[in-house]
XYZ file of C-alpha atoms in Angstrom:
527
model
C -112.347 106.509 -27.756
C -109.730 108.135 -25.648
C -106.854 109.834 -26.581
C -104.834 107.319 -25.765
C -106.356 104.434 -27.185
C -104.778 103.280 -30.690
C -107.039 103.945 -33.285
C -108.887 100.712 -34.933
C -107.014 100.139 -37.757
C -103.608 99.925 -35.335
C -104.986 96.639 -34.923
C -105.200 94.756 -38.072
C -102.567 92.215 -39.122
C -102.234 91.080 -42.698
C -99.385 89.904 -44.738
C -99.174 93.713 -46.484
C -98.262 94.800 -42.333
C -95.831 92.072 -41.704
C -93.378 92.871 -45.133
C -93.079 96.821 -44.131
C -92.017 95.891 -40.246
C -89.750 93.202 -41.647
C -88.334 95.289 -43.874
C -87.933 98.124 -41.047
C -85.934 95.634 -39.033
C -83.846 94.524 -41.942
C -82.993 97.858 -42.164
C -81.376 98.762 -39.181
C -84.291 99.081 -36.377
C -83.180 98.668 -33.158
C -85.973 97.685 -30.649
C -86.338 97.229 -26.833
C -87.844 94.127 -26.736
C -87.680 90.944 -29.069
C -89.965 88.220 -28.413
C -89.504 84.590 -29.773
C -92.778 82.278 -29.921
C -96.253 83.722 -30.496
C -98.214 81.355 -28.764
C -99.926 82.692 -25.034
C -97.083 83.623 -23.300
C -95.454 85.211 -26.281
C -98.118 87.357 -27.461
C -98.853 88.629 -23.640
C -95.464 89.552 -22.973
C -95.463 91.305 -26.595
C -98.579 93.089 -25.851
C -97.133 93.647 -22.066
C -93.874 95.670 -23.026
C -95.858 97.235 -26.130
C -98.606 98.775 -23.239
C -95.249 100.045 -21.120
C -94.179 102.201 -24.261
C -91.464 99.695 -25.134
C -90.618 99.179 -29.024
C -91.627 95.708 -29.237
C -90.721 93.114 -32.102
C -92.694 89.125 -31.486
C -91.780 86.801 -34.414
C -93.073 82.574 -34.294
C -91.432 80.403 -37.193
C -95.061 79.344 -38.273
C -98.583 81.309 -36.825
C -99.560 82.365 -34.268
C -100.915 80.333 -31.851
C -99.129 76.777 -33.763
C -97.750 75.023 -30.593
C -99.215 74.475 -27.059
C -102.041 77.169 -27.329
C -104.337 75.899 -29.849
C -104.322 72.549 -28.250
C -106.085 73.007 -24.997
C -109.168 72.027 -23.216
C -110.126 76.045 -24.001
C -110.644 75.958 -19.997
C -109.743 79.090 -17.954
C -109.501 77.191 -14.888
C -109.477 78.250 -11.121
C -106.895 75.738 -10.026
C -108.940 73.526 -8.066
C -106.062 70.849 -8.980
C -103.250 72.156 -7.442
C -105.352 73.325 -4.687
C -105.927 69.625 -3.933
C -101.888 69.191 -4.611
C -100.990 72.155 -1.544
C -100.032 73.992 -4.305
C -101.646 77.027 -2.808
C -99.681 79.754 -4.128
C -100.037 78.301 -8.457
C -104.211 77.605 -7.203
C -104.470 81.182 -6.518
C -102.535 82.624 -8.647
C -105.133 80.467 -11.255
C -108.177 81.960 -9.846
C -106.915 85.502 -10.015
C -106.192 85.483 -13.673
C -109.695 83.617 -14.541
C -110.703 86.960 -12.778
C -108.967 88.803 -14.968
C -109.925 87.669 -18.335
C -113.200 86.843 -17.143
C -114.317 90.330 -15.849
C -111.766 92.800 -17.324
C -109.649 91.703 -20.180
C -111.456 89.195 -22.181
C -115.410 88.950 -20.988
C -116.255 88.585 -24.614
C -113.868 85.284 -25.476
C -114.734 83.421 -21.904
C -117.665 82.418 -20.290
C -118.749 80.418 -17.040
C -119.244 77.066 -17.873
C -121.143 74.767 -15.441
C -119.690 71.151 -15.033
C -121.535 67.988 -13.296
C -119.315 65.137 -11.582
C -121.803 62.130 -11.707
C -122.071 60.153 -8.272
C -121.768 56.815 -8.793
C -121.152 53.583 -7.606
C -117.477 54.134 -8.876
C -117.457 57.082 -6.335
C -117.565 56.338 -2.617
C -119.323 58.281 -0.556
C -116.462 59.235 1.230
C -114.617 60.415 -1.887
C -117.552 62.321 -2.987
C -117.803 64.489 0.861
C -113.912 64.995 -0.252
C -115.090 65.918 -4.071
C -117.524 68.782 -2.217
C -115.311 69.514 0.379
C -112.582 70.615 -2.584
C -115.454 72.299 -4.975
C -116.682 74.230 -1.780
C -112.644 75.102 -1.435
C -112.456 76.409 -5.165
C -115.382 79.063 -4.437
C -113.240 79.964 -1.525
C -110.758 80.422 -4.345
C -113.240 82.338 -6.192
C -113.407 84.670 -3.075
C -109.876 85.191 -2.304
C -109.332 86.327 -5.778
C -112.398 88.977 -6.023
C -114.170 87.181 -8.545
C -117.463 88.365 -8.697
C -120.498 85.611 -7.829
C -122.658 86.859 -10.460
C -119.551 86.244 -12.923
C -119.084 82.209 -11.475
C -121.832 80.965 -9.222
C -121.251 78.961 -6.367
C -120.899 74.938 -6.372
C -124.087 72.452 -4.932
C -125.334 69.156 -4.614
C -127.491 68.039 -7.383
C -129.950 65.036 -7.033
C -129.979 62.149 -9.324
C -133.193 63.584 -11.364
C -131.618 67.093 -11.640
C -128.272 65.409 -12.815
C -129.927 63.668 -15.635
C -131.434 66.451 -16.348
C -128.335 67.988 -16.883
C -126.542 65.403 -18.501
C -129.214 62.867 -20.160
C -126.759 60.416 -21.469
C -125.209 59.597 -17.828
C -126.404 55.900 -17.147
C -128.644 56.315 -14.687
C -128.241 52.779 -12.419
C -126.747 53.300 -9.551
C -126.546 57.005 -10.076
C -127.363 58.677 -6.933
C -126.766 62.372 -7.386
C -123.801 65.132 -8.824
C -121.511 67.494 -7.851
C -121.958 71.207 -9.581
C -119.257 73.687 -10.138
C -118.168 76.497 -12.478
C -115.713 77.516 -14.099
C -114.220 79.478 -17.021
C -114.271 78.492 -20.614
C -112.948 80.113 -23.796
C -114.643 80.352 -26.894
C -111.278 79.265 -28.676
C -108.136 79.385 -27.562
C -106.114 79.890 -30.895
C -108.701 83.591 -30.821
C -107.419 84.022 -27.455
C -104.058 84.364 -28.700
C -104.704 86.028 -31.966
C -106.520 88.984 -29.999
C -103.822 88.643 -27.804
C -101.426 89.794 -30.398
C -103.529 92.045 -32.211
C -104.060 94.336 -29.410
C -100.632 94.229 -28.668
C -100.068 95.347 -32.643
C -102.068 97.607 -31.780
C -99.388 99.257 -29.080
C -97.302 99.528 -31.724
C -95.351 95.836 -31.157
C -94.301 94.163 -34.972
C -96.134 90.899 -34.926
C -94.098 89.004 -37.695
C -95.435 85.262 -38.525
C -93.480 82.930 -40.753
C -90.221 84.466 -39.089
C -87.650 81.348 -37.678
C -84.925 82.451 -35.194
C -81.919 80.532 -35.990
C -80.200 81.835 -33.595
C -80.656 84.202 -30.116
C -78.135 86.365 -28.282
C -78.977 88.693 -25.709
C -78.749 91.348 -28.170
C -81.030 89.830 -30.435
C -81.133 87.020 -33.648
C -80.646 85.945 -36.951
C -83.354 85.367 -38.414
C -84.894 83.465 -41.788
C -88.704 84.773 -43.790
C -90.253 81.328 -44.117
C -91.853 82.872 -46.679
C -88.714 84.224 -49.110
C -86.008 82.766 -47.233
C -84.328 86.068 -46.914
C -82.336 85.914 -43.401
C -81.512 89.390 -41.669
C -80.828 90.054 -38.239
C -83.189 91.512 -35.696
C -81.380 94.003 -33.056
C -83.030 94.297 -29.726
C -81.745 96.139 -26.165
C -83.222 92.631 -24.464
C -84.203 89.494 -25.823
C -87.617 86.825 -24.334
C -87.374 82.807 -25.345
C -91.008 81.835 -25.198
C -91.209 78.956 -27.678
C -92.705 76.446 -25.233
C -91.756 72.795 -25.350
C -88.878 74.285 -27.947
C -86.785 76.389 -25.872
C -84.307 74.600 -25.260
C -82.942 74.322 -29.006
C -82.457 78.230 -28.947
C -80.794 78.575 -25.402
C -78.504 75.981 -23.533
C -78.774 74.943 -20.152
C -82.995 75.199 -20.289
C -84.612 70.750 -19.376
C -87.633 70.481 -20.571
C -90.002 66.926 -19.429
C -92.804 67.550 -22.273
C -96.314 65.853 -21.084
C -98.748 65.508 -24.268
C -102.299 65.852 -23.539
C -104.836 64.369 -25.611
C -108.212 65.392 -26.539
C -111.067 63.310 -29.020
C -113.586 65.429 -30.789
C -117.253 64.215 -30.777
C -120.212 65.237 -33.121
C -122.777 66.774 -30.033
C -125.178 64.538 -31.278
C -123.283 61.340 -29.989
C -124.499 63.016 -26.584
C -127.791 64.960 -27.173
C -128.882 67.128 -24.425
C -125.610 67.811 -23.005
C -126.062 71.051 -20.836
C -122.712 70.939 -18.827
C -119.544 69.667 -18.960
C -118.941 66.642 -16.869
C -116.019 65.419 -14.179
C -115.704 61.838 -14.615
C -113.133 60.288 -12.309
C -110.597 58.042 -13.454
C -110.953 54.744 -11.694
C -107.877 54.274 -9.043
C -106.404 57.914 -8.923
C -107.353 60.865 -6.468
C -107.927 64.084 -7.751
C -107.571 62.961 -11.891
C -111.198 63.491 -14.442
C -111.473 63.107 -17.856
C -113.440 66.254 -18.712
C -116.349 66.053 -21.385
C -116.711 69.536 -23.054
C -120.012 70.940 -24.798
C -118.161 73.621 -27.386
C -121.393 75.584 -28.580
C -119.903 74.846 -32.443
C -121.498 71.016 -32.941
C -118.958 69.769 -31.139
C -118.014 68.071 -27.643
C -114.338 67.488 -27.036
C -113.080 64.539 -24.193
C -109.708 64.724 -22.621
C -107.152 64.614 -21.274
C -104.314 62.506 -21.052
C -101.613 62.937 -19.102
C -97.933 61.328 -20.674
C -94.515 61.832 -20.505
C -92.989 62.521 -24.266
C -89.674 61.468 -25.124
C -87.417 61.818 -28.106
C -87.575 65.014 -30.713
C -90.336 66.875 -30.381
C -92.715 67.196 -33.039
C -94.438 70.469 -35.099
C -97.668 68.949 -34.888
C -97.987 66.036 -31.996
C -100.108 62.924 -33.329
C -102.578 61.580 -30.703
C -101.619 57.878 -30.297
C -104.343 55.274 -30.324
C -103.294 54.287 -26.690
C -104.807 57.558 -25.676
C -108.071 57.423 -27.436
C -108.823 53.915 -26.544
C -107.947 55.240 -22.498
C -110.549 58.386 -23.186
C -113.037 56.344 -24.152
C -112.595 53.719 -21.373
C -113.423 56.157 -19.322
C -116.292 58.322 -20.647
C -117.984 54.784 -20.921
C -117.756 54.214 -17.464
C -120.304 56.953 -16.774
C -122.475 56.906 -19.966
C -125.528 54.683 -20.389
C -125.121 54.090 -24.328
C -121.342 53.592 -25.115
C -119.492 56.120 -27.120
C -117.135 53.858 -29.753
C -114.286 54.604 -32.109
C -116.144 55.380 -34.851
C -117.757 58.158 -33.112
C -114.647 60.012 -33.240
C -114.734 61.796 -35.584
C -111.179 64.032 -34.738
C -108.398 64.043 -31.946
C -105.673 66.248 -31.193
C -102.770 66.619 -29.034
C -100.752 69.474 -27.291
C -97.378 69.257 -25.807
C -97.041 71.268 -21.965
C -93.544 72.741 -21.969
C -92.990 71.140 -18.108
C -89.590 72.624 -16.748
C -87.724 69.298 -15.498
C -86.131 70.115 -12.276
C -86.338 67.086 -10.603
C -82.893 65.293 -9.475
C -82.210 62.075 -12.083
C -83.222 59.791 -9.228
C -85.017 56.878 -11.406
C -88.014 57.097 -9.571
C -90.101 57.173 -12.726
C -92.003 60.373 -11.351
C -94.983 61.038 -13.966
C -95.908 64.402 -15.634
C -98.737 65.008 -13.883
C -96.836 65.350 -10.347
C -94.349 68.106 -11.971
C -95.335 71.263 -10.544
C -97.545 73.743 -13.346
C -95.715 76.958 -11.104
C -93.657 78.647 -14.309
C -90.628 79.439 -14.201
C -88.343 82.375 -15.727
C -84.355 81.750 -16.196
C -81.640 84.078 -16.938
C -79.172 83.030 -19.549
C -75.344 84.331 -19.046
C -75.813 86.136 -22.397
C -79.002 87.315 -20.715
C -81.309 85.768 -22.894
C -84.863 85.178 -20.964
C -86.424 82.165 -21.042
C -90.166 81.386 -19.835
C -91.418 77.815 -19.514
C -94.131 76.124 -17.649
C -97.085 77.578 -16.438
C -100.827 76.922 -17.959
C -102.821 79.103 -20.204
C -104.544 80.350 -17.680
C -101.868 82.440 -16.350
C -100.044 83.296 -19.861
C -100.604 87.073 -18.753
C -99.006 86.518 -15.486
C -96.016 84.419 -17.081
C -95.328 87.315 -19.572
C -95.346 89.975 -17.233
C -92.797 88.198 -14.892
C -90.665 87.496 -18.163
C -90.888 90.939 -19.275
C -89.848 92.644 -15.693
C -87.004 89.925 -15.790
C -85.853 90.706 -19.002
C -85.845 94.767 -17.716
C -83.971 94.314 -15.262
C -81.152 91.942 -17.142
C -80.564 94.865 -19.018
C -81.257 97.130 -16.741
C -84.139 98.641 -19.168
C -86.661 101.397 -17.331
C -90.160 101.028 -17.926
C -93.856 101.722 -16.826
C -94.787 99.260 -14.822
C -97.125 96.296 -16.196
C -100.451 97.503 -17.115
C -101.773 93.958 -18.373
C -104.290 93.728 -15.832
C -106.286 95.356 -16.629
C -106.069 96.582 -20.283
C -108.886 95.213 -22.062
C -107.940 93.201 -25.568
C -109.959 93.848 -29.111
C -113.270 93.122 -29.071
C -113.651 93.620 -25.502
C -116.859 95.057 -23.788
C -119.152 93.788 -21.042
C -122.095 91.037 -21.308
C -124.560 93.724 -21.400
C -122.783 95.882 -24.332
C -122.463 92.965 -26.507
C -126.048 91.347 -26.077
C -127.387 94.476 -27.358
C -125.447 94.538 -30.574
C -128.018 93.088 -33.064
C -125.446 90.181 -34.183
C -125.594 86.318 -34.382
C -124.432 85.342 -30.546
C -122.029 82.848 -32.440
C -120.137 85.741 -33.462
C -120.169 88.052 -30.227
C -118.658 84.884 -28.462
C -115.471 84.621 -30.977
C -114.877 88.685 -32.238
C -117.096 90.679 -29.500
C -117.894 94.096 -30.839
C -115.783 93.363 -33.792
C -119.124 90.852 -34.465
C -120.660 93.958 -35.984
C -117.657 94.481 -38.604
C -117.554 90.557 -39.454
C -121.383 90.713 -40.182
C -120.901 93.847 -42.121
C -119.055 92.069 -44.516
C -121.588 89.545 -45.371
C -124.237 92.228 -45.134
C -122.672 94.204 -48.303
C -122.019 90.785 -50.378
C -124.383 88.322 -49.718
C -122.295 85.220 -50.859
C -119.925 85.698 -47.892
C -122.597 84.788 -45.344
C -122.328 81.325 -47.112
C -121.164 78.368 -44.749
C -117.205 77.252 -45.953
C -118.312 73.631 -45.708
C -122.310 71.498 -45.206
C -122.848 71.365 -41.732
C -120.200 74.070 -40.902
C -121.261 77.568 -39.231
C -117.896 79.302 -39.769
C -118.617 81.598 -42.821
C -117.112 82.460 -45.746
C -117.144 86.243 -44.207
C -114.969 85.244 -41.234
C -112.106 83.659 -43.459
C -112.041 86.722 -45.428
C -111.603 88.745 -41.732
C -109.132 86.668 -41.344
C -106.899 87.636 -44.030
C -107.536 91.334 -43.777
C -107.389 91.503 -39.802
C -106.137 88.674 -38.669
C -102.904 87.748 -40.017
C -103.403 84.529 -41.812
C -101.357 83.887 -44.750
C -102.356 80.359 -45.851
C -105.176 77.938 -45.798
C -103.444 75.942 -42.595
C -104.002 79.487 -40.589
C -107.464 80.147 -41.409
C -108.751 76.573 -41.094
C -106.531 75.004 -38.328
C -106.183 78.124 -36.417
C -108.197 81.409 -36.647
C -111.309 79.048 -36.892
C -111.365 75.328 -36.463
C -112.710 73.808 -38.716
C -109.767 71.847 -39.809
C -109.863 69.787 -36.195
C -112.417 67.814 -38.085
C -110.574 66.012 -41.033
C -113.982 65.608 -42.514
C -114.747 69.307 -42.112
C -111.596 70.694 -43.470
C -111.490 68.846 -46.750
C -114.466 70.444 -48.178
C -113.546 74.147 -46.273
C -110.192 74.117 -48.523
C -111.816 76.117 -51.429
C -113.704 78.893 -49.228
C -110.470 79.354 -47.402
C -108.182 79.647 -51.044
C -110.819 81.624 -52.145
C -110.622 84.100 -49.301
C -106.525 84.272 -49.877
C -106.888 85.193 -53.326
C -110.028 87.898 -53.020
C -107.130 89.348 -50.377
C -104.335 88.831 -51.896
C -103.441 92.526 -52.926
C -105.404 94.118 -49.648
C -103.249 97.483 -48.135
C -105.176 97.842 -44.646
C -103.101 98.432 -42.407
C -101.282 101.606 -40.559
């Protein structure tokens, strides 16, 4: 370890952490930088003033990770899309940060991930030249931004054997070959952003859960604990609003057009063999899939929906039936034995914080033409206010929120360092294969896989499965609460593992995860 890099323990978040920096701030702190939301964006541009020697405060009014970031398609995604859009500048600003995480910042949480569009009689030939033509584009992508070849391989033709051989359950009449690509795909998202924070804890930045702004100024807010509903107020030289598809009840002036994007979870076994994850084009539309996603956990997830969302927004979106009955329409256009409702056995539904700039013209424009460039706007108190984007570029997005909210105060600083600083549990492929772990582990905590395992090494009962049929341990909820920063049942189930994305799952995984809370309860690690 160099001198300069925070010593191990810097990094752990527990609820013992988050009452002495609370109490700090009640107190009088002032800090640079105060950050409101902890999903993606939050947590990077936390972690991105910490790493500039900034005194950093990031509070969220649940968990981290609640909103938008839990509720991807866990894709880190080369922007192939908006390629196909002309949106040149957002496709390659999308392949340069699926560089980044990829090869520098986060090898251990993302891996390539091939993916097979079936041809088929629902595909023209002509489309499908233009489908190779635009995969053949994205490596071009891959090029521009100095990904590495041996990090994504290159896209090719497969014939109709080798795409059944890849994906057994297409329906194989009239099939009459496939399209392979790669791209990136994360482990978990909701671990993306917990390392996220963690290393930026690790700078030195107060990561403070359960902690509701009621109100921002560009000096700061008023703030409420969830947890004791004590409110104090948090001083800060600059102030950064990124709460997503909420921003605009903390800061006027900010329209927001909210598109909720569906996915259903599937058991793997409703599609044995499943190698890749599969392109299947919706009937009608250019350039629009449903994606089928192998997670590694017993699971396959199918999205995504597309749809405008109007009226209050929720905590916790609630996939409508509309949206799984249009999922499945389509999977079952390419699959040989039908997938049906009952085979569903979970759904969820995320919320993309779309900045509406578009003129009130009543043309009825859909959420899937709005532009995913972000966008960073300057209050007149100075409050800064991120929206937009993908979670893809979250580290880009935070470092263009944190020089704006610099130079609104006219704050000096090192410049961003994001780039290439690597988060906990980094290390490359190589390093971690040789750590004598279960993989399932290296591909969620990287070399922090050794400490996890440790902990079920010294008391056997923790290497116990929470639920029947489960592989999330009992060792990894107790990590959780010591490490982590989860301080109920909803954060270790729902979000530092995932088990609660199964309804079926989660019931049964309620008494490992209470049991973990209290077996913590009176834990002091932490600096």
């Amino acid at each position: 370890m160099s001198r300069t890099e925070p010593p191990a323990q810097a990094f752990s978040l527990n609820a013992a952490r988050r009452t002495r920096d609370l109490a700090r701030l009640a107190a009088g702190d002032t800090v640079d930088v105060l950050v409101v939301g902890l999903g993606a964006t939050g947590a990077g541009a936390a972690l991105d003033a910490a790493s500039r020697g900034l005194s950093v405060a990031a509070i969220d009014a649940h968990d981290l990770a609640f909103g938008t970031s839990r509720w991807s398609s866990k894709l880190i995604h080369g922007g192939l899309r908006y390629l196909a859009s002309a949106q040149v500048s957002v496709a390659h600003e999308s392949a340069v940060e699926r560089g980044v995480l990829m090869e520098r910042t986060a090898p251990h949480l993302v891996r390539a991930q091939p993916f097979v569009l079936p041809l088929t009689p629902l595909t023209s030939r002509r489309n499908a030249a233009l489908a190779q033509a635009g995969l053949r584009a994205g490596d071009l992508l891959r090029i521009s931004a100095g990904t590495a070849r041996a990090t994504l391989p290159g896209p090719r033709r497969l014939s109709a054997v080798e795409t059944l051989r890849t994906a057994p359950g297409l329906r194989p009449h009239g099939l009459y070959g496939g399209l392979l690509s790669w791209d990136g795909q994360l482990a978990d998202d909701a671990r993306l952003v917990t390392a996220i924070a963690r290393t930026a804890a690790g700078h030195g930045a107060r990561i403070l859960t359960r902690t509701r702004a009621l109100s921002v100024t560009g000096s700061g807010a008023l703030v409420r604990d969830e947890l004791t509903g004590q409110e104090t107020t948090i001083r800060a030289r600059t102030v950064i609003n990124a709460t997503g598809v909420w921003a605009d009840q903390l800061v006027d002036g900010v329209r927001l057009r909210p598109s909720r994007g569906t996915h259903l979870i599937l058991r793997a076994s409703t599609l044995p063999g499943l190698n890749a994850g599969l392109h299947i084009p919706v009937p009608g539309e250019t350039n629009r899939f449903v994606l089928v996603l192998p997670q590694g956990d017993g699971r396959v997830y199918v999205g995504l929906t597309d749809e405008p969302v109007d009226g209050p927004v929720q905590d916790e979106p609630t996939p409508p039936e509309s949206d799984i009955g249009f999922l499945l329409d389509i999977l079952n256009t390419a699959l040989d034995a039908p997938v049906r409702r009952t085979d569903v056995v979970g759904a969820f539904a995320g919320l993309r914080p779309l900045l509406d700039d578009a003129h009130d013209d009543g043309s009825g424009s859909r959420t899937s033409d709005i532009s995913r460039r972000h966008a960073v706007l300057t209050s007149g108190e100075g409050v800064v206010t991120i929206v937009g984007g993908k979670l893809t570029t979250y580290r880009r997005m935070a470092e263009d929120a944190v020089d704006a909210a610099l130079a609104a105060r006219g704050i000096a600083a090192a410049p961003c360092r994001t780039a290439r600083l690597p988060l906990v549990g980094a290390a490359r492929p190589a390093e971690l294969a040789a750590l004598a772990v279960p993989r399932r582990l290296l591909a969620r905590y990287g070399t922090e896989a050794a400490a996890v395992h440790a902990l079920g090494e010294a008391d056997p009962r923790l290497r116990e499965p929470v639920a029947d049929g489960v592989e999330v341990t009992r060792a990894e909820l107790r990590w959780a609460v010591r490490h982590e920063g989860a301080l109920d049942e909803s954060d270790l189930l729902d979000r530092r593992t995932r088990v609660g994305l199964v309804p079926a799952d989660r019931a049964p995984a309620l008494a490992a995860a209470r049991e973990a809370l209290a077996a913590e309860a009176h834990t002091t690690a932490g600096p």
